Short mmCIF file of C-alpha atoms in Angstrom, two decimals:
data_model
loop_
_atom_site.label_atom_id
_atom_site.label_comp_id
_atom_site.label_asym_id
_atom_site.label_seq_id
_atom_site.Cartn_x
_atom_site.Cartn_y
_atom_site.Cartn_z
CA MET A 38 118.78 84.17 5.70
CA ARG A 39 115.90 85.00 8.04
CA ILE A 40 115.85 86.90 11.33
CA ASP A 41 113.96 84.98 14.02
CA PHE A 42 111.53 86.67 16.42
CA ASP A 43 110.22 84.97 19.56
CA PRO A 44 106.82 86.45 20.54
CA ALA A 45 107.65 85.79 24.20
CA ASP A 46 110.69 88.07 23.97
CA LEU A 47 109.22 90.90 21.88
CA GLY A 48 106.71 92.36 24.28
CA ARG A 49 103.20 93.43 23.37
CA ASN A 50 103.95 96.62 21.39
CA ARG A 51 106.78 95.21 19.26
CA LEU A 52 104.75 92.09 18.51
CA TYR A 53 101.75 94.26 17.56
CA SER A 54 103.94 96.19 15.10
CA LEU A 55 105.40 92.99 13.64
CA LEU A 56 102.04 91.32 13.09
CA ASN A 57 100.55 94.48 11.53
CA ALA A 58 103.50 94.70 9.15
CA VAL A 59 103.28 91.13 7.86
CA VAL A 60 99.51 90.49 7.90
CA VAL A 61 98.81 92.87 5.02
CA PRO A 62 96.82 94.31 3.41
CA ARG A 63 93.95 94.34 5.91
CA PRO A 64 90.44 95.47 4.86
CA ILE A 65 88.88 98.15 7.02
CA ALA A 66 85.54 97.86 8.80
CA TRP A 67 84.43 101.47 9.31
CA VAL A 68 82.03 100.61 12.13
CA SER A 69 79.15 102.87 13.09
CA THR A 70 77.30 102.30 16.35
CA THR A 71 74.92 104.20 18.61
CA SER A 72 75.32 104.29 22.37
CA ALA A 73 72.50 103.60 24.81
CA ASP A 74 72.43 107.38 25.34
CA GLY A 75 71.90 108.02 21.61
CA VAL A 76 75.44 109.16 20.68
CA ASP A 77 76.56 107.96 17.23
CA ASN A 78 80.09 106.52 17.13
CA LEU A 79 82.25 105.85 14.07
CA ALA A 80 85.64 104.12 14.09
CA PRO A 81 87.85 102.14 11.66
CA HIS A 82 88.86 98.59 12.61
CA SER A 83 91.41 96.84 10.40
CA TYR A 84 91.09 93.33 11.87
CA PHE A 85 88.05 92.53 9.73
CA THR A 86 86.83 89.66 7.55
CA ILE A 87 83.90 87.40 6.54
CA SER A 88 83.19 84.57 9.00
CA CYS A 89 80.36 82.72 7.26
CA VAL A 90 78.02 83.05 4.30
CA ALA A 91 75.10 80.86 5.45
CA PRO A 92 74.19 82.51 7.75
CA PRO A 93 75.92 85.73 6.62
CA VAL A 94 78.31 86.70 9.43
CA VAL A 95 81.19 89.16 9.42
CA GLN A 96 83.69 89.79 12.18
CA PHE A 97 85.98 92.52 13.42
CA THR A 98 88.29 92.73 16.39
CA SER A 99 88.26 95.51 18.95
CA VAL A 100 91.80 95.85 20.29
CA GLY A 101 91.00 96.96 23.83
CA ARG A 102 87.56 98.01 25.01
CA LYS A 103 86.59 100.82 22.66
CA ASP A 104 83.28 102.65 22.27
CA SER A 105 82.36 100.53 19.25
CA LEU A 106 82.52 97.38 21.37
CA ARG A 107 80.72 98.89 24.36
CA ASN A 108 77.90 100.21 22.20
CA ILE A 109 77.44 96.90 20.39
CA GLU A 110 77.36 94.96 23.66
CA ARG A 111 74.63 97.27 25.00
CA THR A 112 72.50 97.73 21.88
CA GLY A 113 73.21 94.63 19.79
CA THR A 114 73.54 96.35 16.40
CA PHE A 115 76.16 98.02 14.21
CA VAL A 116 76.95 98.90 10.60
CA VAL A 117 80.10 98.05 8.65
CA ASN A 118 80.70 100.84 6.13
CA LEU A 119 83.19 100.18 3.35
CA ALA A 120 86.14 102.58 3.73
CA PRO A 121 86.71 104.14 0.27
CA GLU A 122 89.80 105.95 -0.97
CA PRO A 123 88.08 109.36 -1.46
CA LEU A 124 87.25 109.49 2.28
CA PHE A 125 90.81 108.66 3.36
CA GLU A 126 91.34 111.69 5.61
CA GLN A 127 87.93 111.38 7.28
CA ILE A 128 88.49 107.68 7.95
CA ASN A 129 91.85 108.40 9.54
CA ALA A 130 90.36 111.25 11.59
CA THR A 131 87.69 108.97 13.07
CA ALA A 132 90.49 106.87 14.59
CA THR A 133 91.31 109.80 16.92
CA ASP A 134 90.87 108.97 20.60
CA PHE A 135 87.97 111.35 21.16
CA PRO A 136 86.60 111.47 24.72
CA HIS A 137 83.72 109.15 25.54
CA GLY A 138 80.41 110.71 24.52
CA VAL A 139 81.80 112.61 21.51
CA SER A 140 80.36 111.60 18.14
CA GLU A 141 83.00 111.14 15.44
CA PHE A 142 80.31 111.84 12.85
CA ASP A 143 79.93 115.34 14.25
CA ALA A 144 83.55 115.99 15.27
CA VAL A 145 84.96 115.00 11.86
CA GLY A 146 82.00 116.14 9.73
CA VAL A 147 80.97 112.76 8.30
CA ALA A 148 77.50 112.78 6.75
CA ARG A 149 74.99 110.24 8.06
CA GLU A 150 72.09 108.45 6.43
CA PRO A 151 69.51 106.23 8.16
CA SER A 152 69.92 102.49 8.09
CA LEU A 153 67.06 100.26 6.96
CA LYS A 154 67.14 97.44 9.55
CA VAL A 155 69.24 98.68 12.49
CA ALA A 156 69.39 101.81 14.65
CA PRO A 157 72.97 103.07 14.04
CA PRO A 158 73.29 105.35 11.00
CA ARG A 159 75.24 104.53 7.88
CA VAL A 160 78.00 106.68 6.40
CA ALA A 161 76.30 108.51 3.54
CA GLY A 162 79.47 108.62 1.45
CA SER A 163 80.35 104.94 1.82
CA PRO A 164 79.71 103.00 -1.40
CA ALA A 165 78.68 99.78 0.37
CA VAL A 166 77.30 99.01 3.82
CA LEU A 167 76.46 95.92 5.86
CA GLU A 168 73.85 96.35 8.59
CA CYS A 169 74.48 93.84 11.36
CA GLU A 170 72.91 92.39 14.49
CA LEU A 171 75.26 91.04 17.13
CA HIS A 172 75.74 87.29 16.84
CA SER A 173 78.36 86.76 19.56
CA THR A 174 81.66 87.95 20.94
CA VAL A 175 84.84 86.11 21.89
CA ARG A 176 87.35 87.59 24.34
CA LEU A 177 91.00 86.86 23.48
CA GLY A 178 93.45 88.45 25.88
CA ASP A 179 93.30 92.23 25.46
CA SER A 180 90.97 92.03 22.44
CA THR A 181 87.40 91.06 21.62
CA VAL A 182 86.23 89.50 18.36
CA VAL A 183 82.77 90.74 17.40
CA PHE A 184 80.63 88.56 15.13
CA GLY A 185 77.72 90.28 13.42
CA ARG A 186 74.93 88.68 11.40
CA VAL A 187 74.30 90.70 8.25
CA VAL A 188 70.61 91.55 8.15
CA HIS A 189 70.80 94.01 5.25
CA ALA A 190 73.33 95.08 2.62
CA ALA A 191 73.23 98.15 0.38
CA VAL A 192 75.52 99.14 -2.47
CA SER A 193 75.47 102.42 -4.39
CA GLU A 194 74.03 101.88 -7.86
CA ASP A 195 77.01 103.46 -9.60
CA MET A 196 79.31 100.90 -7.95
CA LEU A 197 77.59 98.02 -9.75
CA VAL A 198 78.49 96.41 -13.07
CA ASP A 199 75.89 93.87 -14.25
CA GLY A 200 74.48 93.90 -10.74
CA HIS A 201 77.81 93.06 -9.06
CA PRO A 202 79.97 95.44 -6.98
CA GLU A 203 83.01 96.44 -9.06
CA VAL A 204 86.19 96.79 -7.02
CA THR A 205 87.70 99.45 -9.28
CA ARG A 206 84.66 101.61 -8.54
CA LEU A 207 84.51 100.83 -4.82
CA ARG A 208 88.19 101.87 -4.38
CA PRO A 209 88.57 100.25 -0.93
CA LEU A 210 91.35 101.37 1.39
CA THR A 211 93.43 98.89 3.38
CA ARG A 212 95.74 99.14 6.37
CA LEU A 213 99.38 98.12 6.27
CA GLY A 214 102.11 98.45 8.93
CA LYS A 215 103.02 101.56 10.94
CA ASP A 216 100.91 104.52 9.72
CA GLU A 217 100.79 103.11 6.20
CA TRP A 218 97.63 102.66 4.15
CA GLY A 219 97.13 100.82 0.87
CA THR A 220 95.05 101.78 -2.15
CA LEU A 221 93.68 99.39 -4.75
CA GLY A 222 96.56 99.41 -7.23
CA GLU A 223 96.69 96.85 -10.04
CA VAL A 224 93.87 94.31 -10.21
CA ARG A 225 94.74 90.90 -11.65
CA GLU A 226 92.22 88.21 -12.55
CA ILE A 227 92.72 84.47 -12.90
CA SER A 228 90.23 81.60 -12.80
CA ARG A 229 90.58 78.80 -10.27
CA VAL A 230 91.67 75.56 -11.99
CA ARG A 231 89.64 72.42 -11.26
CA TYR A 232 91.66 69.28 -10.64
CA ALA A 233 89.95 67.56 -13.57
CA ASP A 234 91.06 70.37 -15.88
CA ARG A 235 94.71 70.45 -14.85
CA PRO A 236 97.06 69.89 -17.77
CA THR A 237 98.72 66.48 -17.95
CA PRO A 238 102.51 66.72 -17.43
CA GLU A 239 104.47 66.19 -20.62
CA GLY A 240 105.03 62.49 -21.13
CA GLY A 241 102.26 61.56 -18.69
CA ALA A 242 99.42 59.19 -19.38
#
């Protein structure tokens, strides 16, 4: 038996909680930006995914008009830093609603490093980063989807196995419902089966 929920009856906050609880786990874009006044901002956004590979475009959603979105609209660049398990408390702390003009890098004590192709700094302790130029934005109700073209990617050498990022070394964090976070846990591997290689049912031709 299922319990039915009508989005029209739930209201915004209850619907937000429901969606966050069932669309899980969600990867985290730890987005660094720099304001037009030169203040570095850093905030986690858990509505994040790949949009396209050719050209390389990633997207994240700003729920409401946050500093990350304002900075990107004004400067046109940002960095997606992978949010790793060892930096769990710092990542959570950068979600604090600091006043406008306060740098989360400085307030939380997150080390910076310069980016190669864009102005905003990277998180020095992040094992993988995507430097992005703004492609476009789409406004949807109270949220804005930000599309960024990846102009440079960098991965820490000790995260690579045969030149490929290894997830058990990256140790990415994810967001779940409520105040819950997910760690990597068990990793299972299975190859995709081509139609031509599917086994013939017993008794089939």
